[in-house]
PDB file of C-alpha atoms in Angstrom:
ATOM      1  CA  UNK U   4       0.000   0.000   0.000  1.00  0.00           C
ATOM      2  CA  UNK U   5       1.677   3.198  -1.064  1.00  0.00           C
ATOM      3  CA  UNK U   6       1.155   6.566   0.745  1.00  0.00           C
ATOM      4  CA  UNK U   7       2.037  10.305   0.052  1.00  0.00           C
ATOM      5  CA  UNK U   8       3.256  11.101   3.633  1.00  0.00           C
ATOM      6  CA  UNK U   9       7.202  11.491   4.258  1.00  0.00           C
ATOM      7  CA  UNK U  10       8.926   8.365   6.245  1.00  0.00           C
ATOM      8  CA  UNK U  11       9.252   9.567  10.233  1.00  0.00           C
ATOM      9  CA  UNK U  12      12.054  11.855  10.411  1.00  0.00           C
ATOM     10  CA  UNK U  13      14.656  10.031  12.907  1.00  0.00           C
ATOM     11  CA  UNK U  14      16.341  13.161  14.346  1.00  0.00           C
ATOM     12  CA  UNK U  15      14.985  14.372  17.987  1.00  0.00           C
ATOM     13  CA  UNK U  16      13.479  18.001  17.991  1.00  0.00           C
ATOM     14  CA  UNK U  17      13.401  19.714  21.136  1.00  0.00           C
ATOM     15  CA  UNK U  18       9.867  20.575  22.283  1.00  0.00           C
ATOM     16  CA  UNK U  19       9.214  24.634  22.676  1.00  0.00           C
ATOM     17  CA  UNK U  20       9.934  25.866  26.509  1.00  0.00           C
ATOM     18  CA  UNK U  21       6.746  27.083  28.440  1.00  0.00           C
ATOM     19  CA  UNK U  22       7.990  30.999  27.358  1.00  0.00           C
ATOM     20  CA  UNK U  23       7.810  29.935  23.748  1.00  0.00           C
ATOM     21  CA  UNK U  24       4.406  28.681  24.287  1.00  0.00           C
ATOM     22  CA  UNK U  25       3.447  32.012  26.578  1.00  0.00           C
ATOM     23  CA  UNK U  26       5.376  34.026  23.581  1.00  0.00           C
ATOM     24  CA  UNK U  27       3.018  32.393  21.016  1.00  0.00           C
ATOM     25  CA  UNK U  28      -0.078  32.593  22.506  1.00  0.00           C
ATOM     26  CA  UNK U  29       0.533  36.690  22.865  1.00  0.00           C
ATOM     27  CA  UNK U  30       1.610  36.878  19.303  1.00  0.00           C
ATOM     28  CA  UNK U  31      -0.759  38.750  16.867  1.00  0.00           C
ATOM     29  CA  UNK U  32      -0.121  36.541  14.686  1.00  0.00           C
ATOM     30  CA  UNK U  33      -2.304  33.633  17.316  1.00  0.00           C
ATOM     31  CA  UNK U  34      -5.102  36.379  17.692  1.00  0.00           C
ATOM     32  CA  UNK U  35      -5.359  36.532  14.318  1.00  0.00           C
ATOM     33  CA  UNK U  36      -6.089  32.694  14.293  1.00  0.00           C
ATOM     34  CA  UNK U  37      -8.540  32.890  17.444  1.00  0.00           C
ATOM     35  CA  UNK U  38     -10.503  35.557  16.707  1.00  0.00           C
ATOM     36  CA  UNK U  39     -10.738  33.720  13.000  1.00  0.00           C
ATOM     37  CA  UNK U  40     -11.705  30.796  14.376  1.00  0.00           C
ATOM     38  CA  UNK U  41     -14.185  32.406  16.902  1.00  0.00           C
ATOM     39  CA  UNK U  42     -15.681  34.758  14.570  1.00  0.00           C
ATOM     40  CA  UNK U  43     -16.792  31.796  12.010  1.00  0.00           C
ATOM     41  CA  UNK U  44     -17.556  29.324  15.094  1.00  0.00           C
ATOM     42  CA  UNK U  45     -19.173  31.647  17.673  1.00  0.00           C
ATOM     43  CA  UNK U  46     -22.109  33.115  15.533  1.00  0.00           C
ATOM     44  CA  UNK U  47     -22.794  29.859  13.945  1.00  0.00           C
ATOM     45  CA  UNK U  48     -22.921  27.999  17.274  1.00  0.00           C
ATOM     46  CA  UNK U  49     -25.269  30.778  18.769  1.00  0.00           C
ATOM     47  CA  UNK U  50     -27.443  30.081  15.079  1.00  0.00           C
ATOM     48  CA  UNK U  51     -27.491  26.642  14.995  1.00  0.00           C
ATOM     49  CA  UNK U  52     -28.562  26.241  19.057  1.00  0.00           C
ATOM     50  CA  UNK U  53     -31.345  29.131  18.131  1.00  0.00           C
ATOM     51  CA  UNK U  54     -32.485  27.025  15.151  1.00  0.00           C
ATOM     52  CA  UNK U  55     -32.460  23.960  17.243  1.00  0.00           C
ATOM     53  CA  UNK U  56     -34.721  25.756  20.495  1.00  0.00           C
ATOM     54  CA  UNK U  57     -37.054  26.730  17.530  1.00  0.00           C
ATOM     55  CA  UNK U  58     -37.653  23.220  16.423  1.00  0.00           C
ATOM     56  CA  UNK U  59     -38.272  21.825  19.743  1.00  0.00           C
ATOM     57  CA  UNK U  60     -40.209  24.738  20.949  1.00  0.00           C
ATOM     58  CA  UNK U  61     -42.692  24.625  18.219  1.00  0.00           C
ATOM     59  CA  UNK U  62     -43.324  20.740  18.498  1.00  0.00           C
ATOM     60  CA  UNK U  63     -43.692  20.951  22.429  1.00  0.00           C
ATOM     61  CA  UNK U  64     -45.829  24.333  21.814  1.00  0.00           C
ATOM     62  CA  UNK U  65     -47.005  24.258  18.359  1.00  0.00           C
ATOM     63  CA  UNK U  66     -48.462  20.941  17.924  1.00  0.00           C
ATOM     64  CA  UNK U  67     -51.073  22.212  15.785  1.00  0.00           C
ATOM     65  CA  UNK U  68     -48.420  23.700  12.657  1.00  0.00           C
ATOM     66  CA  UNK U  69     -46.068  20.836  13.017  1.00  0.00           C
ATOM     67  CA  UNK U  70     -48.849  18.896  12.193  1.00  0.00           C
ATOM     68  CA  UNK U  71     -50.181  20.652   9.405  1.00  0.00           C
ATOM     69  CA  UNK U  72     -49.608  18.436   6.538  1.00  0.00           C
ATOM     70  CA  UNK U  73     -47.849  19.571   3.642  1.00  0.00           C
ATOM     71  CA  UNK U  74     -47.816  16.666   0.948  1.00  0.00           C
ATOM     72  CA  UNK U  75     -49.179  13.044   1.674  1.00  0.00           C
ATOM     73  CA  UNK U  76     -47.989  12.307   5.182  1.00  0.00           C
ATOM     74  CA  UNK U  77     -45.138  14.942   5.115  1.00  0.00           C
ATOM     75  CA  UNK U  78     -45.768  17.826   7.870  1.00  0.00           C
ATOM     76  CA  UNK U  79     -43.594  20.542   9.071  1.00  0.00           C
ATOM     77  CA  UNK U  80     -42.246  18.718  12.094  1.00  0.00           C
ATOM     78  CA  UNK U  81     -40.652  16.179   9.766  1.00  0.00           C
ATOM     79  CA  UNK U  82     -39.355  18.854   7.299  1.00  0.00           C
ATOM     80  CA  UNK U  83     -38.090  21.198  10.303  1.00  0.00           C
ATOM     81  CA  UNK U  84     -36.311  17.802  11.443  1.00  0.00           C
ATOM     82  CA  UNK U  85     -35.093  16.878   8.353  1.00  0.00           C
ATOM     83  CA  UNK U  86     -34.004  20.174   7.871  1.00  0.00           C
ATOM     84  CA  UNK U  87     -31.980  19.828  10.958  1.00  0.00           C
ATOM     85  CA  UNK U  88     -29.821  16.967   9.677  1.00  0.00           C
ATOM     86  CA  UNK U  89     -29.219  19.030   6.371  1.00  0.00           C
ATOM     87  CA  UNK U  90     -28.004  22.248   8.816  1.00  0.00           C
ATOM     88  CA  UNK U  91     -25.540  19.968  10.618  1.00  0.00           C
ATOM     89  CA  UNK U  92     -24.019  18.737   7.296  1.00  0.00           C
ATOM     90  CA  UNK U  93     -24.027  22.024   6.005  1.00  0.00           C
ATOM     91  CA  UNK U  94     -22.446  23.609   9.057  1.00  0.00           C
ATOM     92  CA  UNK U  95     -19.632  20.882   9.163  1.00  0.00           C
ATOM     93  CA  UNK U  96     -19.081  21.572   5.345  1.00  0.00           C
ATOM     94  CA  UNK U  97     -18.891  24.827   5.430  1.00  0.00           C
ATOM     95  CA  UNK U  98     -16.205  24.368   8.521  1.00  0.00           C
ATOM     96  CA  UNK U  99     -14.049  22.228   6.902  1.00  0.00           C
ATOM     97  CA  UNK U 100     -13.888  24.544   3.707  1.00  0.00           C
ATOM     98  CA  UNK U 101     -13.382  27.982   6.331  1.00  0.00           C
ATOM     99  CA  UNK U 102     -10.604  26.298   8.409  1.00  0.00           C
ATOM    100  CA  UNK U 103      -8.615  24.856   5.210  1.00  0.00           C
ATOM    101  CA  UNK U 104      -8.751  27.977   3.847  1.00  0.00           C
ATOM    102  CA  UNK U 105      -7.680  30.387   6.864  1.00  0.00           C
ATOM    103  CA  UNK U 106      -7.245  28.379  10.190  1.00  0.00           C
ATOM    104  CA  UNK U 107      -4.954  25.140   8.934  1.00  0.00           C
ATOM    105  CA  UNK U 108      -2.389  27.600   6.959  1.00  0.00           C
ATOM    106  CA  UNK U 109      -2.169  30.456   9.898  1.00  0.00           C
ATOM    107  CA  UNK U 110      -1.839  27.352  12.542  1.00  0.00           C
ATOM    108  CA  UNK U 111       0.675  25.313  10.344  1.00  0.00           C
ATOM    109  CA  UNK U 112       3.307  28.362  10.028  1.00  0.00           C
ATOM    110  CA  UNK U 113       2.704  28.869  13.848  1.00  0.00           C
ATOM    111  CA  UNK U 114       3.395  24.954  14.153  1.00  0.00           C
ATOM    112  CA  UNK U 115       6.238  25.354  12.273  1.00  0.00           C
ATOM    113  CA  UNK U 116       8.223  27.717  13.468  1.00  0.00           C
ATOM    114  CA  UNK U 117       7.473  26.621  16.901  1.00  0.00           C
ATOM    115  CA  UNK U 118       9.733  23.265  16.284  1.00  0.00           C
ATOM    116  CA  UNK U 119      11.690  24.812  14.657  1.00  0.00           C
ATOM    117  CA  UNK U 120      11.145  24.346  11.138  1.00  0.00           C
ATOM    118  CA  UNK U 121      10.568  20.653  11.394  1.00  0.00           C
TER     119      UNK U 121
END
């Protein structure tokens, strides 16, 4: 079976100290990275749990419009859950595509040059 990934490099790289680590971590260059990540994850975390209240409010509350049928023996409680599924999938799509594109490149050069260049 043939792979893309590098044999294990079979020097020893010393670890970063705890200053390093401090030093990093009050770098702009790390608050740029946190606030990118909590900017996307934040707002869409505070969406999502609103969406998901709304759906369990109206079947506890609204029995009456859940129910209403919308096509055969489709009603708006199964497309509201349905539509949750899709959401999630979305939401961990649309993650995957945000954090390749700005979170894995800013934290990989941080990664890097804290060992070192290895």
């Amino acid at each position: 079976m043939a792979t893309d990934a590098p044999p294990p490099s079979k020097e020893q790289h010393q670890l970063p100290s705890t200053e390093e680590f401090t030093e990093v971590q009050q770098s702009a260059e790390f608050g740029e990275l946190r606030r990118s990540y909590r900017s996307f994850a934040f707002p869409l975390t505070v969406a999502f749990i609103a969406w998901y209240l709304l759906y369990v409010l109206l079947s506890n509350y609204a029995g009456d419009f859940m129910g209403t049928k919308l096509f055969g023996n489709i009603n708006v409680a199964f497309v509201f859950g349905i539509a949750q599924f899709v959401t999630t999938f979305l939401i961990a799509w649309w993650y995957s595509r945000h954090a390749g594109a700005k979170l894995d490149p800013k934290a990989e050069a941080i990664k890097t040059r804290m060992e070192g260049g290895a």
